[in-house]
Short mmCIF file of C-alpha atoms in Angstrom, two decimals:
data_model
loop_
_atom_site.label_atom_id
_atom_site.label_comp_id
_atom_site.label_asym_id
_atom_site.label_seq_id
_atom_site.Cartn_x
_atom_site.Cartn_y
_atom_site.Cartn_z
CA MET P 1 -18.26 -13.83 37.28
CA GLU P 2 -14.91 -15.55 37.72
CA THR P 3 -13.46 -16.40 34.32
CA LEU P 4 -9.86 -17.16 35.26
CA PRO P 5 -10.42 -20.97 35.45
CA PHE P 6 -11.75 -20.91 31.90
CA PHE P 7 -8.61 -19.19 30.65
CA GLU P 8 -6.42 -21.61 32.61
CA TRP P 9 -8.29 -24.51 31.08
CA LEU P 10 -8.05 -23.01 27.58
CA ASP P 11 -4.33 -22.40 28.11
CA THR P 12 -3.72 -26.12 28.65
CA SER P 13 -6.24 -27.44 26.11
CA LEU P 14 -5.36 -29.47 23.02
CA LEU P 15 -6.20 -26.45 20.86
CA ALA P 16 -3.66 -24.35 22.75
CA SER P 17 -0.90 -26.92 22.34
CA ILE P 18 -1.53 -27.03 18.58
CA ALA P 19 -1.58 -23.24 18.33
CA LYS P 20 1.54 -22.81 20.48
CA SER P 21 3.73 -25.43 18.87
CA ASN P 22 2.96 -24.52 15.25
CA GLY P 23 3.87 -20.93 14.42
CA GLY P 24 2.91 -21.54 10.80
CA VAL P 25 -0.59 -22.79 11.64
CA PHE P 26 -1.12 -19.81 13.92
CA ALA P 27 -0.08 -17.42 11.14
CA VAL P 28 -2.44 -19.06 8.64
CA VAL P 29 -5.36 -18.87 11.07
CA GLN P 30 -4.54 -15.24 11.74
CA MET P 31 -4.83 -14.50 8.02
CA PHE P 32 -8.34 -15.95 7.97
CA HIS P 33 -9.12 -13.78 10.95
CA LEU P 34 -8.03 -10.71 8.98
CA LEU P 35 -9.94 -11.73 5.85
CA GLY P 36 -13.03 -12.41 7.98
CA MET P 37 -12.62 -8.96 9.53
CA ALA P 38 -12.46 -7.35 6.08
CA MET P 39 -15.63 -9.20 5.03
CA LEU P 40 -17.50 -8.38 8.24
CA GLY P 41 -16.38 -4.75 8.20
CA GLY P 42 -17.18 -4.31 4.53
CA MET P 43 -20.72 -5.61 5.01
CA VAL P 44 -21.28 -3.41 8.08
CA LEU P 45 -19.98 -0.34 6.23
CA LEU P 46 -22.05 -0.90 3.11
CA GLY P 47 -25.24 -1.66 5.06
CA ASP P 48 -24.91 1.27 7.45
CA LEU P 49 -23.77 3.78 4.83
CA ARG P 50 -26.82 2.78 2.79
CA LEU P 51 -29.09 3.33 5.80
CA LEU P 52 -27.54 6.80 6.15
CA GLY P 53 -28.16 7.44 2.45
CA ILE P 54 -24.47 7.81 1.59
CA LEU P 55 -23.74 4.72 -0.56
CA MET P 56 -25.87 2.98 -3.22
CA ARG P 57 -28.76 5.41 -2.84
CA ASP P 58 -30.47 4.12 -5.98
CA ILE P 59 -30.71 0.56 -4.71
CA PRO P 60 -33.52 -0.26 -2.22
CA SER P 61 -32.09 -0.32 1.30
CA ALA P 62 -33.95 -3.55 2.11
CA THR P 63 -32.04 -5.27 -0.73
CA VAL P 64 -28.70 -3.94 0.54
CA ILE P 65 -29.48 -4.98 4.12
CA ASP P 66 -30.64 -8.48 3.15
CA ASN P 67 -27.54 -9.19 1.07
CA THR P 68 -25.01 -7.71 3.44
CA HIS P 69 -26.60 -9.33 6.49
CA ARG P 70 -26.06 -12.83 5.14
CA TRP P 71 -22.37 -12.26 4.35
CA PHE P 72 -21.93 -10.44 7.64
CA GLY P 73 -22.87 -13.75 9.27
CA TYR P 74 -20.22 -15.63 7.26
CA GLY P 75 -17.57 -13.03 8.16
CA LEU P 76 -18.57 -13.24 11.82
CA ALA P 77 -18.37 -17.05 11.80
CA LEU P 78 -14.91 -16.92 10.19
CA THR P 79 -13.55 -14.41 12.70
CA LEU P 80 -15.10 -16.22 15.69
CA ILE P 81 -13.69 -19.63 14.77
CA SER P 82 -10.23 -18.29 13.93
CA GLY P 83 -10.39 -15.99 16.95
CA ILE P 84 -11.01 -18.83 19.42
CA PHE P 85 -8.01 -20.69 18.00
CA MET P 86 -5.79 -17.61 18.26
CA ALA P 87 -7.00 -16.88 21.80
CA SER P 88 -6.06 -20.37 22.95
CA ALA P 89 -2.41 -19.72 22.06
CA VAL P 90 -2.17 -16.66 24.32
CA ALA P 91 -5.01 -17.35 26.79
CA MET P 92 -3.19 -16.27 29.94
CA LYS P 93 -1.83 -13.12 28.35
CA LEU P 94 -5.34 -12.18 27.18
CA TYR P 95 -6.85 -12.62 30.63
CA TYR P 96 -4.71 -9.74 31.87
CA ASN P 97 -5.09 -7.63 28.72
CA GLU P 98 -7.38 -4.62 28.95
CA ALA P 99 -7.91 -4.26 25.20
CA PHE P 100 -9.02 -7.90 25.00
CA TRP P 101 -11.83 -7.30 27.50
CA ALA P 102 -12.84 -4.12 25.71
CA LYS P 103 -13.04 -6.15 22.54
CA MET P 104 -15.07 -8.97 24.11
CA THR P 105 -17.51 -6.47 25.63
CA GLY P 106 -17.94 -4.80 22.26
CA LEU P 107 -18.30 -8.14 20.52
CA GLY P 108 -20.98 -9.35 22.94
CA ILE P 109 -22.98 -6.14 22.63
CA GLY P 110 -22.42 -6.19 18.87
CA ILE P 111 -23.80 -9.70 18.35
CA LEU P 112 -26.84 -8.99 20.55
CA PHE P 113 -27.36 -5.68 18.79
CA VAL P 114 -27.21 -7.16 15.29
CA TYR P 115 -29.41 -10.20 15.87
CA CYS P 116 -31.83 -8.91 18.54
CA VAL P 117 -32.33 -5.26 17.56
CA ARG P 118 -30.93 -4.30 14.15
CA ARG P 119 -32.21 -7.29 12.20
CA PRO P 120 -35.72 -7.35 13.76
CA LEU P 121 -36.13 -3.58 13.36
CA LEU P 122 -35.01 -3.65 9.73
CA SER P 123 -37.48 -6.42 8.96
CA PHE P 124 -40.15 -3.70 9.09
CA GLU P 125 -40.75 -1.52 6.05
CA HIS P 126 -37.71 0.80 6.11
CA SER P 127 -39.66 3.92 5.15
CA SER P 128 -41.95 3.42 8.17
CA ILE P 129 -39.05 3.50 10.65
CA ASN P 130 -38.31 6.76 12.44
CA PRO P 131 -35.40 8.41 10.56
CA TRP P 132 -33.62 9.20 13.82
CA ALA P 133 -33.85 5.56 14.88
CA MET P 134 -32.35 4.67 11.51
CA ARG P 135 -29.43 7.07 12.00
CA CYS P 136 -28.82 5.85 15.53
CA LEU P 137 -28.95 2.27 14.29
CA ALA P 138 -26.38 2.85 11.55
CA GLY P 139 -24.07 5.02 13.64
CA THR P 140 -24.08 2.67 16.62
CA SER P 141 -23.40 -0.30 14.41
CA MET P 142 -20.35 1.34 12.84
CA VAL P 143 -18.96 2.64 16.15
CA LEU P 144 -19.44 -0.79 17.73
CA TRP P 145 -17.73 -2.83 15.04
CA PHE P 146 -14.96 -0.29 14.60
CA THR P 147 -14.26 -0.50 18.34
CA VAL P 148 -14.26 -4.29 18.20
CA ALA P 149 -11.76 -4.32 15.32
CA ALA P 150 -9.57 -1.51 16.63
CA SER P 151 -9.35 -2.83 20.19
CA GLY P 152 -8.52 -6.22 18.66
CA ARG P 153 -5.55 -4.65 16.92
CA TRP P 154 -4.72 -2.89 20.19
CA ILE P 155 -4.40 -6.27 21.99
CA GLY P 156 -1.08 -6.80 20.29
CA PHE P 157 0.23 -3.40 21.37
CA SER P 158 -0.74 -3.27 25.03
CA MET B 1 -41.29 -7.29 19.14
CA GLN B 2 -43.12 -4.03 18.42
CA LYS B 3 -41.47 -1.56 16.12
CA THR B 4 -41.65 1.26 18.69
CA THR B 5 -40.03 -1.00 21.31
CA LEU B 6 -37.17 -1.77 18.92
CA GLU B 7 -36.77 1.90 18.09
CA ARG B 8 -36.55 2.75 21.79
CA LEU B 9 -34.06 -0.06 22.31
CA THR B 10 -31.98 1.44 19.49
CA TYR B 11 -31.89 4.82 21.22
CA GLY B 12 -30.91 3.19 24.50
CA ILE B 13 -28.12 1.14 22.96
CA THR B 14 -26.87 4.17 21.05
CA ILE B 15 -26.40 6.07 24.32
CA VAL B 16 -24.72 3.10 26.00
CA VAL B 17 -22.38 2.43 23.07
CA LEU B 18 -21.41 6.07 22.52
CA CYS B 19 -20.64 6.53 26.21
CA GLY B 20 -18.83 3.20 26.49
CA ALA B 21 -16.74 3.54 23.35
CA GLY B 22 -16.10 7.22 24.06
CA TRP B 23 -14.89 6.43 27.54
CA TYR B 24 -12.71 3.54 26.38
CA TRP B 25 -11.01 5.48 23.62
CA ALA B 26 -10.57 8.45 25.95
CA THR B 27 -8.52 6.20 28.25
CA GLN B 28 -6.24 5.52 25.28
CA VAL B 29 -5.72 9.25 24.79
CA GLN B 30 -2.11 9.23 25.97
CA SER B 31 -1.20 7.96 22.53
CA VAL B 32 -2.69 11.07 20.93
CA LEU B 33 -0.62 13.22 23.29
CA GLU B 34 2.55 11.49 22.20
CA ILE B 35 1.73 12.10 18.55
CA LEU B 36 1.22 15.80 19.24
CA GLU B 37 4.50 15.88 21.09
CA MET B 38 6.24 14.27 18.15
CA ALA B 39 4.73 16.76 15.73
CA TYR B 40 5.33 19.93 17.73
CA GLY B 41 7.68 19.05 20.58
CA MET Q 1 19.21 -4.82 -8.22
CA ASN Q 2 19.42 -6.12 -4.66
CA GLU Q 3 22.31 -3.76 -3.93
CA LEU Q 4 20.40 -0.83 -5.36
CA LEU Q 5 17.28 -1.55 -3.28
CA LEU Q 6 19.37 -1.92 -0.16
CA ALA Q 7 21.17 1.35 -0.83
CA LEU Q 8 17.80 3.08 -1.21
CA ALA Q 9 16.56 1.53 2.02
CA ARG Q 10 19.70 2.60 3.89
CA TRP Q 11 19.33 6.12 2.56
CA LEU Q 12 15.70 6.25 3.80
CA ASP Q 13 16.84 4.74 7.07
CA SER Q 14 19.28 7.62 7.56
CA HIS Q 15 16.37 10.10 7.69
CA SER Q 16 15.61 11.22 11.22
CA LEU Q 17 11.86 11.11 10.55
CA SER Q 18 12.15 7.42 9.72
CA THR Q 19 13.84 6.73 13.04
CA GLN Q 20 11.33 8.88 14.90
CA LEU Q 21 8.42 7.02 13.38
CA HIS Q 22 9.99 3.65 14.16
CA GLU Q 23 10.78 4.57 17.74
CA SER Q 24 7.50 6.30 18.49
CA PHE Q 25 5.51 3.42 19.96
CA TYR Q 26 2.11 5.08 19.59
CA MET Q 27 2.60 6.84 16.27
CA TYR Q 28 3.81 3.64 14.65
CA ASN Q 29 0.90 1.73 16.16
CA TRP Q 30 -1.63 4.28 14.95
CA VAL Q 31 -0.30 4.10 11.42
CA GLU Q 32 -0.21 0.31 11.60
CA SER Q 33 -3.76 0.13 13.00
CA THR Q 34 -5.08 2.50 10.36
CA HIS Q 35 -3.44 0.35 7.70
CA VAL Q 36 -5.02 -2.85 9.03
CA LEU Q 37 -8.46 -1.38 9.78
CA THR Q 38 -8.75 0.25 6.36
CA LEU Q 39 -8.85 -3.32 5.08
CA MET Q 40 -12.51 -3.22 6.06
CA LEU Q 41 -13.11 -0.36 3.64
CA PHE Q 42 -10.82 -1.34 0.78
CA LEU Q 43 -10.96 -5.12 0.90
CA GLY Q 44 -14.55 -5.09 2.15
CA MET Q 45 -15.78 -3.19 -0.91
CA LEU Q 46 -13.56 -5.26 -3.19
CA ILE Q 47 -14.97 -8.49 -1.76
CA ILE Q 48 -18.53 -7.28 -2.38
CA ILE Q 49 -17.77 -6.36 -6.00
CA ASP Q 50 -16.01 -9.68 -6.64
CA LEU Q 51 -18.75 -11.68 -4.93
CA ARG Q 52 -21.27 -10.01 -7.24
CA MET Q 53 -19.14 -10.95 -10.24
CA LEU Q 54 -19.19 -14.52 -8.96
CA GLY Q 55 -22.98 -14.29 -8.67
CA TRP Q 56 -23.02 -14.88 -4.91
CA ILE Q 57 -24.35 -11.57 -3.60
CA PHE Q 58 -26.90 -8.97 -4.80
CA PRO Q 59 -28.36 -11.28 -7.49
CA THR Q 60 -31.14 -8.78 -8.24
CA VAL Q 61 -28.87 -5.76 -8.71
CA PRO Q 62 -27.02 -5.29 -12.06
CA ALA Q 63 -23.31 -6.05 -11.69
CA SER Q 64 -22.26 -2.71 -13.19
CA HIS Q 65 -24.35 -0.87 -10.55
CA ILE Q 66 -22.46 -2.58 -7.75
CA ALA Q 67 -19.08 -1.95 -9.37
CA GLU Q 68 -19.82 1.73 -10.07
CA ARG Q 69 -21.35 2.60 -6.71
CA LEU Q 70 -18.60 0.94 -4.69
CA ASP Q 71 -15.73 2.17 -6.82
CA LYS Q 72 -15.23 5.44 -4.95
CA PRO Q 73 -15.20 4.06 -1.37
CA MET Q 74 -12.87 1.30 -2.53
CA LEU Q 75 -10.43 3.79 -4.08
CA ILE Q 76 -10.53 5.96 -0.94
CA GLY Q 77 -9.63 2.87 1.05
CA MET Q 78 -6.86 2.04 -1.40
CA ALA Q 79 -5.38 5.55 -1.11
CA ILE Q 80 -5.31 5.29 2.69
CA MET Q 81 -3.70 1.86 2.47
CA PHE Q 82 -1.02 3.16 0.12
CA ILE Q 83 -0.14 6.18 2.25
CA THR Q 84 -0.05 4.27 5.54
CA GLY Q 85 1.71 1.36 3.84
CA PHE Q 86 4.44 3.63 2.57
CA ALA Q 87 4.79 5.18 6.04
CA LEU Q 88 5.24 1.70 7.51
CA TYR Q 89 7.91 0.90 4.94
CA TYR Q 90 9.56 4.25 5.58
CA ALA Q 91 9.71 3.54 9.33
CA ILE Q 92 11.60 0.25 8.87
CA PRO Q 93 13.06 0.38 5.36
CA GLU Q 94 16.06 -1.92 5.62
CA ARG Q 95 14.44 -4.92 7.24
CA THR Q 96 11.36 -4.59 5.01
CA THR Q 97 13.45 -4.44 1.85
CA GLN Q 98 15.17 -7.65 2.91
CA SER Q 99 11.90 -9.38 3.79
CA ILE Q 100 10.98 -12.20 1.44
CA TRP Q 101 7.33 -11.68 2.41
CA PHE Q 102 7.40 -8.01 1.49
CA ARG Q 103 8.90 -8.93 -1.87
CA ILE Q 104 6.19 -11.52 -2.57
CA LYS Q 105 3.62 -8.96 -1.46
CA VAL Q 106 4.83 -6.40 -3.97
CA VAL Q 107 4.76 -8.99 -6.77
CA LEU Q 108 1.20 -10.03 -5.82
CA LEU Q 109 0.19 -6.38 -5.59
CA ILE Q 110 1.40 -5.78 -9.14
CA ALA Q 111 -0.34 -8.94 -10.36
CA ALA Q 112 -3.59 -7.94 -8.64
CA SER Q 113 -3.39 -4.46 -10.16
CA ILE Q 114 -2.88 -5.83 -13.67
CA ASN Q 115 -5.80 -8.21 -13.14
CA ALA Q 116 -7.96 -5.31 -11.94
CA ILE Q 117 -7.09 -3.11 -14.92
CA LEU Q 118 -7.80 -5.91 -17.42
CA PHE Q 119 -10.96 -6.75 -15.54
CA ARG Q 120 -12.24 -3.19 -15.72
CA ALA Q 121 -11.54 -2.94 -19.43
CA ARG Q 122 -13.24 -6.26 -20.13
CA MET Q 123 -16.22 -5.24 -18.04
CA ARG Q 124 -16.66 -1.95 -19.81
CA ASP Q 125 -16.66 -3.71 -23.17
CA SER Q 126 -19.04 -6.51 -22.34
CA SER Q 127 -21.18 -5.71 -19.33
CA ALA Q 128 -24.25 -4.72 -21.35
CA SER Q 129 -24.80 -8.31 -22.44
CA TRP Q 130 -24.73 -9.91 -18.98
CA ASP Q 131 -25.27 -7.04 -16.57
CA THR Q 132 -28.50 -8.41 -15.12
CA ASP Q 133 -27.52 -12.09 -15.22
CA LEU Q 134 -27.33 -13.82 -11.88
CA LYS Q 135 -24.13 -15.51 -12.95
CA PRO Q 136 -21.82 -13.46 -15.18
CA PRO Q 137 -19.86 -15.22 -17.96
CA ASN Q 138 -17.03 -17.57 -17.05
CA ASN Q 139 -14.15 -15.27 -17.93
CA ILE Q 140 -15.57 -12.56 -15.63
CA ARG Q 141 -16.10 -15.06 -12.83
CA PHE Q 142 -12.56 -16.35 -13.29
CA ALA Q 143 -11.15 -12.83 -13.07
CA ALA Q 144 -13.18 -12.20 -9.89
CA ALA Q 145 -11.88 -15.41 -8.31
CA ALA Q 146 -8.32 -14.46 -9.31
CA SER Q 147 -8.81 -11.01 -7.79
CA LEU Q 148 -10.01 -12.45 -4.47
CA THR Q 149 -7.14 -14.95 -4.37
CA LEU Q 150 -4.48 -12.37 -5.22
CA TRP Q 151 -5.72 -9.83 -2.69
CA ALA Q 152 -5.97 -12.52 -0.04
CA GLY Q 153 -2.35 -13.28 -0.88
CA VAL Q 154 -1.43 -9.62 -0.46
CA VAL Q 155 -3.06 -9.58 3.00
CA ILE Q 156 -1.40 -12.84 4.00
CA THR Q 157 2.10 -11.83 2.95
CA GLY Q 158 1.55 -8.41 4.49
CA ARG Q 159 0.81 -10.03 7.81
CA THR Q 160 3.79 -12.39 7.64
CA ILE Q 161 6.26 -9.49 7.21
CA ALA Q 162 6.03 -9.27 11.00
CA TYR Q 163 7.42 -12.81 11.42
CA ASP Q 164 11.19 -13.25 11.40
CA TRP Q 165 11.29 -16.84 10.07
CA PHE Q 166 13.33 -15.90 7.01
CA ASP Q 167 15.14 -12.79 8.18
CA CYS Q 168 18.68 -12.26 6.91
CA HIS Q 169 20.31 -12.93 10.27
CA LYS Q 170 18.97 -16.50 10.19
CA GLU Q 171 20.86 -19.45 8.71
CA LEU Q 172 19.24 -19.78 5.24
CA PRO Q 173 20.05 -21.44 1.92
CA ALA Q 174 21.88 -19.20 -0.58
CA PHE Q 175 18.78 -19.05 -2.79
CA MET Q 176 16.77 -17.52 0.05
CA TYR Q 177 19.50 -14.97 0.73
CA TRP Q 178 19.33 -13.99 -2.92
CA ALA Q 179 15.52 -13.90 -3.07
CA ALA Q 180 15.25 -11.84 0.10
CA GLY Q 181 18.09 -9.58 -1.01
CA CYS Q 182 20.43 -10.37 1.89
CA VAL Q 183 23.42 -8.94 0.03
CA ASP Q 184 26.01 -9.28 2.80
CA GLN Q 185 24.96 -12.78 3.85
CA LEU Q 186 24.94 -13.94 0.23
CA ALA Q 187 28.46 -12.64 -0.30
CA ALA Q 188 29.60 -14.30 2.92
CA SER Q 189 28.07 -17.67 1.98
CA ARG Q 190 29.81 -17.52 -1.41
CA GLY Q 191 33.09 -16.61 0.29
CA VAL Q 192 32.92 -19.78 2.42
CA GLU Q 193 32.54 -21.99 -0.64
#
């Protein structure tokens, strides 16, 4: 799939001209990106550590999953919206950035994983799910979102 | 979807993600080497 | 005060480890990344506790349960943030000392800590009466909102340290030179008058 035209279009879009000409606006959006990341990451950590039986053992895991899943969605929305704005400012640089593609791959798998596998599986009675499937679910989720966040930070370095 | 199907999907994705993330971070290993060099070199 | 802080920063700057850390591209980046990513642990847990105090998450779980169970992971996150944060300061002490953003960050950090200590004390005294309420009393909710705002401020000013908008070498009003602790520039601007 050839994506270069998309990045060229994004690079010259109205969004990009706003992001490029206002350093202050860019900085503010970046802060929301960071706060969204903290929210998303916190919800992932709490949910997965509960599934592994490490945190909040005395609270039913279905309760923890239901509550964290909703706020995970808000965190994801916040990071996606702010992320698109930030990407428009440096679209051409991102196209040639390896860490950016690692992040996008992880993000795509992560969203599919959360909404097509993790959520549907956890809608069954938790005690009826194979414990190894549970551990795989929690571990994969943490590795995935850590990689998304860390490779995002790595974009700025590479 | 069936529960067993979802469980199998979970195993499959786990393998894919562990291999993928492992491979990606292994390619970034040069940074670890530099840290070791700084500590002991 | 400004002179003293600058002298301290220059002394730290004279350490060879400080220079090594600053010049080591990967080591600095690892420390920086750890600092930023630990936000997910520290700020993530803090957000969950504060959201519960606002009555927006875990309505069926007693507030004290949430606060107690998440206390340890949050403090682990905070310890990591402190250690890596100090290392980052140690790598670039002089510029950071003279950064207006860093100074605001420290002030907000102190304010957030005071708020947290008061909050904990107030919670210990009163939680029995509202522990299972969906919406805790107003003073608790206010403290939670203040906590979220202050910590958001800490993150924001932490991020802006990287921008050079108000660095000492820029042409700034005398007040800014004073606030950022640009001792030499402040003296020079007074000399011109």
